[in-house]
Coordinates of C-alpha atoms and ligand atoms in Angstrom, one line a residue:
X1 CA 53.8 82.8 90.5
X2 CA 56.0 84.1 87.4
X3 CA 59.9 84.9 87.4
X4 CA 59.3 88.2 88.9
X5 CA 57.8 87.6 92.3
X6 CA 60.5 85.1 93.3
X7 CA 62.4 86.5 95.9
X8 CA 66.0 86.7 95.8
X9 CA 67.2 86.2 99.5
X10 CA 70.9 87.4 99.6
X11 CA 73.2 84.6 98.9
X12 CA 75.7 82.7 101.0
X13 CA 79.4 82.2 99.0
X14 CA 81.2 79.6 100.5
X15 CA 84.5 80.9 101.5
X16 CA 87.6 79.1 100.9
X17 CA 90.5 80.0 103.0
X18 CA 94.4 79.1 103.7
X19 CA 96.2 79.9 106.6
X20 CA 100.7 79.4 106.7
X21 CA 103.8 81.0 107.8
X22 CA 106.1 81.9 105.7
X23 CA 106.7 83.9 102.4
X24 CA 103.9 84.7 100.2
X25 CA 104.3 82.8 96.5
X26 CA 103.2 84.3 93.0
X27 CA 100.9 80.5 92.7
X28 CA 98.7 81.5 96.3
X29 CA 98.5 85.3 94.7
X30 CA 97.2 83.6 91.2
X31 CA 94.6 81.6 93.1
X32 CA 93.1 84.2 94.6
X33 CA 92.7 86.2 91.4
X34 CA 91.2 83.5 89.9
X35 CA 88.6 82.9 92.5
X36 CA 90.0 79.8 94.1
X37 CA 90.7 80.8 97.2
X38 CA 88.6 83.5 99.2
X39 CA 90.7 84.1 101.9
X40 CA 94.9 83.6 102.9
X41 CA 96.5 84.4 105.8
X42 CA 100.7 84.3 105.6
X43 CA 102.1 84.4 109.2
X44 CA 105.1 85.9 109.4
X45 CA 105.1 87.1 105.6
X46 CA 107.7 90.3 106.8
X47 CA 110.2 91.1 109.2
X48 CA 109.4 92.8 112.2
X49 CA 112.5 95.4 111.3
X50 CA 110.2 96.0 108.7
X51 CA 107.4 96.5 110.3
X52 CA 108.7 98.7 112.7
X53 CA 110.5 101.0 110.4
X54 CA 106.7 101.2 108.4
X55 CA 105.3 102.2 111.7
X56 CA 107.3 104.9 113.0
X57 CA 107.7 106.2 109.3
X58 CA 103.8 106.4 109.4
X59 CA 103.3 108.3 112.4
X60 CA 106.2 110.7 111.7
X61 CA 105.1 111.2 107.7
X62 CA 104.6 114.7 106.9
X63 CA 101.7 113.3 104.3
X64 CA 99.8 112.0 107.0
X65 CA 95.9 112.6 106.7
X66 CA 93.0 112.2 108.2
X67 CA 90.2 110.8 106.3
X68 CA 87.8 113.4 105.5
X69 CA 85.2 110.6 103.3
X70 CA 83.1 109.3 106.2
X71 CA 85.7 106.3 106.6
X72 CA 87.2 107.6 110.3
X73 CA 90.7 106.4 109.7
X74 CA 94.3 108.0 108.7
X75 CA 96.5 107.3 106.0
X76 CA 99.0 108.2 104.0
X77 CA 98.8 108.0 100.3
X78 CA 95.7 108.1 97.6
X79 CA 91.9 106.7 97.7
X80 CA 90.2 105.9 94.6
X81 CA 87.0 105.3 96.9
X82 CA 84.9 107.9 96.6
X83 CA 87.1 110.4 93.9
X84 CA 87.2 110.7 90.3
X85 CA 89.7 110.1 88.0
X86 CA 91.5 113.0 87.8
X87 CA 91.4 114.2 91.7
X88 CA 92.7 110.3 92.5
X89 CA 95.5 110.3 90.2
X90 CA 96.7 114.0 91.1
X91 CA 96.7 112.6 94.8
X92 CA 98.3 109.7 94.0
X93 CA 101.2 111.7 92.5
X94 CA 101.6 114.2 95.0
X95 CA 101.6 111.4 97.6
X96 CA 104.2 109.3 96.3
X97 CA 107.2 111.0 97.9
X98 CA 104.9 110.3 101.3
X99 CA 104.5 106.9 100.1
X100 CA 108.3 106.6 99.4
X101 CA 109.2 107.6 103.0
X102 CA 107.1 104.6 104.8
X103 CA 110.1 102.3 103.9
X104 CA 113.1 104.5 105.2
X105 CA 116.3 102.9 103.6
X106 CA 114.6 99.4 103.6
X107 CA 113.2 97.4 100.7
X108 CA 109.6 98.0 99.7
X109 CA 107.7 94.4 100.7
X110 CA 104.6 95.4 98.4
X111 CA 106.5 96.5 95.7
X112 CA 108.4 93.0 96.3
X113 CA 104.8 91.4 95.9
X114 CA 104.3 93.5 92.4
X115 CA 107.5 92.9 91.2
X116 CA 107.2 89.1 91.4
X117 CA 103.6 88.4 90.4
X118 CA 104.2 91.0 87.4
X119 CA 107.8 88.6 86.4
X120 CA 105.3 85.3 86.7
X121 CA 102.4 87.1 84.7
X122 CA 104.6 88.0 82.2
X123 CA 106.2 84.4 81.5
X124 CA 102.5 83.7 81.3
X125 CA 101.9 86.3 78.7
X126 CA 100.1 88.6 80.8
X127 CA 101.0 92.3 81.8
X128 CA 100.7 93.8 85.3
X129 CA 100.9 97.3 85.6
X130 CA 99.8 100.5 87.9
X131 CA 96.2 101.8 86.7
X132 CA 97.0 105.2 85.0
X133 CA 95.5 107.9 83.3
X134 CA 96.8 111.8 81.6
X135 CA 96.5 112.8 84.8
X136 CA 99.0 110.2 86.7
X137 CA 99.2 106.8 87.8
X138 CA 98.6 104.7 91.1
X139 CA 100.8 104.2 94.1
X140 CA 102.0 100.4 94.6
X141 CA 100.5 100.6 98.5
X142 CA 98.4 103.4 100.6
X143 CA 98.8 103.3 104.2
X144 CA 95.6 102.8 106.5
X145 CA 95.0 103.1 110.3
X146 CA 91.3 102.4 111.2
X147 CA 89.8 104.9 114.3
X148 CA 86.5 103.2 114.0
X149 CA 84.7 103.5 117.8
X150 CA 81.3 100.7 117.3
X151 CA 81.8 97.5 117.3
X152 CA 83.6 97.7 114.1
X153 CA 87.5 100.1 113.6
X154 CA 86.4 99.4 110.0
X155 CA 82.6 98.8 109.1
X156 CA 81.4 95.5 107.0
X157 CA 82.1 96.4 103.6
X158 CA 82.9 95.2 100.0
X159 CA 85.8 96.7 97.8
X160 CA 84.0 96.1 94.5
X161 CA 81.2 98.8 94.4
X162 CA 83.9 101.4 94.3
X163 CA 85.2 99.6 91.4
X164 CA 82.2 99.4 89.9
X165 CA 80.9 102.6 90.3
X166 CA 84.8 104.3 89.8
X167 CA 83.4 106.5 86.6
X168 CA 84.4 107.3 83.2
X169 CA 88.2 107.8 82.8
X170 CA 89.2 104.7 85.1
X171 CA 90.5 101.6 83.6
X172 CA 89.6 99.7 86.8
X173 CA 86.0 99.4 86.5
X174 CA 86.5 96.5 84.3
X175 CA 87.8 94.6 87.1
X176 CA 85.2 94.2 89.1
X177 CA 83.5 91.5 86.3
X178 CA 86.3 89.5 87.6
X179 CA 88.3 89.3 91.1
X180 CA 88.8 92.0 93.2
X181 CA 91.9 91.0 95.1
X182 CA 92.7 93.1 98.1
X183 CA 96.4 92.5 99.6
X184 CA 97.2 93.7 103.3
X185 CA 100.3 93.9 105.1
X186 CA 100.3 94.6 108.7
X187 CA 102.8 96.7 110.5
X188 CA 101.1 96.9 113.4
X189 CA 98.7 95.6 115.7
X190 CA 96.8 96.0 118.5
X191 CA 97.3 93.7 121.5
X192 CA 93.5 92.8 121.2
X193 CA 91.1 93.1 118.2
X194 CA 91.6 94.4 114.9
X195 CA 90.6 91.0 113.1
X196 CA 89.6 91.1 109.6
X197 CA 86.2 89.5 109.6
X198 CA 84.5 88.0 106.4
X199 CA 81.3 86.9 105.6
X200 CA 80.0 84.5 103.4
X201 CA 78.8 86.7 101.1
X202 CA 79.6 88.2 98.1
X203 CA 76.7 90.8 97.4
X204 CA 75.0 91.3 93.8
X205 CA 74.2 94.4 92.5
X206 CA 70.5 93.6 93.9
X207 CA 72.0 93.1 97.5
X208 CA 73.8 96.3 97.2
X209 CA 70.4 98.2 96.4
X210 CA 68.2 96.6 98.9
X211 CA 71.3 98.0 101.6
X212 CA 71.2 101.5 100.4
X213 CA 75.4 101.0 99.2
X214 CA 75.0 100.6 95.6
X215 CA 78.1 103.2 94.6
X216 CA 80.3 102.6 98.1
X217 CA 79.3 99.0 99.2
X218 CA 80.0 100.8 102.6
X219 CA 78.6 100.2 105.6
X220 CA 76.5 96.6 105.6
X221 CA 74.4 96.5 108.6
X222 CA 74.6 93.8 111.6
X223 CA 71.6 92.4 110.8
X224 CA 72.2 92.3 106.8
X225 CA 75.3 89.9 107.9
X226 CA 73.1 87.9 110.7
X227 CA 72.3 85.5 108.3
X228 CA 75.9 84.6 107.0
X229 CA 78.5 83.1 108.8
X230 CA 81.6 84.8 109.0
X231 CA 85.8 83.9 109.8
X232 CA 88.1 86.0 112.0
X233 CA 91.3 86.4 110.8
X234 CA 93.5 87.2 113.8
X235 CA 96.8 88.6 112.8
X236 CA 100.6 89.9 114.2
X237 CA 102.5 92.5 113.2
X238 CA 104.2 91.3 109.8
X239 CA 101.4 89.0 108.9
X240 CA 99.8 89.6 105.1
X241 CA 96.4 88.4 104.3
X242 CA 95.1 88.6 100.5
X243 CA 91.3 88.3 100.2
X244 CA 88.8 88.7 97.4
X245 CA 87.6 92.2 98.5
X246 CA 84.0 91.0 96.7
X247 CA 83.3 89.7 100.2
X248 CA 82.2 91.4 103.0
X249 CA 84.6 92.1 105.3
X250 CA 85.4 94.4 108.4
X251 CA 87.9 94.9 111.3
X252 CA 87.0 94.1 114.7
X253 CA 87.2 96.9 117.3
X254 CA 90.9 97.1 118.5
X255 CA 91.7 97.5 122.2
X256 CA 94.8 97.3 124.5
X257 CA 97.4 99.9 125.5
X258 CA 98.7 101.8 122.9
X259 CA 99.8 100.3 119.7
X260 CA 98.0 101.5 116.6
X261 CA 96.6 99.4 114.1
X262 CA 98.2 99.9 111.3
X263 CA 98.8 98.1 107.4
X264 CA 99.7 98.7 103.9
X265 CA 97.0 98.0 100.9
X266 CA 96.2 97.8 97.3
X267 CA 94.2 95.8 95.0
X268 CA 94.6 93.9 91.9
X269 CA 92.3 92.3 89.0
X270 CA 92.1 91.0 85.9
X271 CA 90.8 93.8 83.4
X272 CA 91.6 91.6 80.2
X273 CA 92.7 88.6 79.8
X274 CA 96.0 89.6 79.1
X275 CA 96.2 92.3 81.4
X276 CA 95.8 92.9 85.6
X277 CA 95.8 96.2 87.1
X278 CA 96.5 97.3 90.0
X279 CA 95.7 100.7 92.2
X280 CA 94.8 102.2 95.7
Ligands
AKG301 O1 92.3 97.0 107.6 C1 92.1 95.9 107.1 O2 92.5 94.9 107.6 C2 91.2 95.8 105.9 C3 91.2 97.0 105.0 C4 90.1 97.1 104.0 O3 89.3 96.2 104.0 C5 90.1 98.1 103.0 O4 91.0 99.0 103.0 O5 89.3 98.1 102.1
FE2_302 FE1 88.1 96.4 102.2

């Protein structure tokens, strides 16, 4: 048998996770960029004042949509998935006065996040900035709320493809030959459900093809994630988890009476050595 008939089965990453309550530091952030940790969950991370003034800002924001992409979900802010360049930076800047209003009066926690990690980086000789191009530059957070009905609010998916695959005119796709960090802050949650799930898997380029999701990594099937063993994260209003989005990872179907699912998100790599980006 020569090189070429091998098979490559699909391999399983070992996932490496941390789980606390408290405050999130700029050291746990750095660890996950650089691929030691897979996984943390910060109970507690944000007040619950917070929370609720990010909520009812949500469902009352004038720039709320509904996502027209084949991701069933609403937001408010800017997508790269899925758009070019130019149509992701002109949303991003007409959404940014939506994107303003989540917070009310109250103190941005995301931009609290950027705004420390980009004073540490910097002492370490790195810059951290917003990805940007003629046409505008990226929002520090979109907001997301998942209306998913399967088993799944939010299908098994990886956040690298899209970085991949962004296009010509992105600076982002440089990222994805390094970690794709993707930070989450919840505002709300449903009494039951609406865990992030992750697999042990962080899929190749080949996986990706033999799934049919080479340019969205979006949806991975059931059985494709049979054969890996996966971690529930279950989470509270004001929790924050920070995972590398090169994983596969979903949101359980959410149930219970009323209150939506509901969180704040970005990501973040290395594109040089000397410089980490970070975008919607
Ligand atoms: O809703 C979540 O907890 C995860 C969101 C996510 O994976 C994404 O927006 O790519
Ligand atoms: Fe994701």
């Amino acid at each position: 048998m020569n090189a070429d008939q091998v098979s490559q089965a699909p391999a399983i990453s070992p996932l490496s996770l941390a789980e606390r309550t408290g405050s999130i530091s700029t050291a746990e952030i750095i660890s996950v960029l650089k691929g030691d940790i897979t996984g943390l969950h910060i109970k507690q991370a944000f007040s619950s004042e917070v929370a609720e003034e990010i909520t009812a800002n949500f469902i009352r924001n004038p720039g709320l949509k509904e996502r027209k992409d084949g991701v069933p979900g609403q937001y408010v802010g800017a997508s790269h998935y899925r758009n070019d360049a130019a149509t992701y930076f002109a949303q991003a800047e007409d959404a940014r006065p939506f994107v303003n209003a989540l917070f009310g009066t109250l103190v941005d926690p995301v931009r609290g996040v950027f705004d420390a990690l980009k004073r540490e980086l910097h002492n370490q000789g790195i810059e951290l900035r917003l990805a940007r191009s003629e046409d505008g530059q990226a929002n520090v957070c979109r907001a997301l709320s998942w209306s998913g009905t399967g088993m799944y609010a939010l299908e098994p998916h990886d956040d690298v493809a899209q970085v991949v695959s962004a296009g010509s005119n992105y600076e982002i796709p440089a990222v994805a030959d390094n970690t794709v960090a993707a930070l989450n802050f919840y505002a709300s949650m449903p009494e039951e459900g609406g865990n992030v799930r992750i697999w042990s898997h962080k899929p190749t380029v080949t996986d990706r093809k033999s799934q049919g999701v080479e340019t969205t990594g979006y949806p991975y099937s059931a059985a494709y994630l049979d054969a890996f063993p996966c971690h529930d994260f279950q989470l509270k209003a004001g929790d924050i988890v920070l995972i590398d989005g090169g994983f596969v990872h979903g949101v359980t179907r959410q149930s219970g009476n009323g209150k939506r699912r509901l969180l704040l998100n970005c990501f973040f790599g290395f594109a040089r050595p000397d410089l980490v980006l970070w975008w919607t």
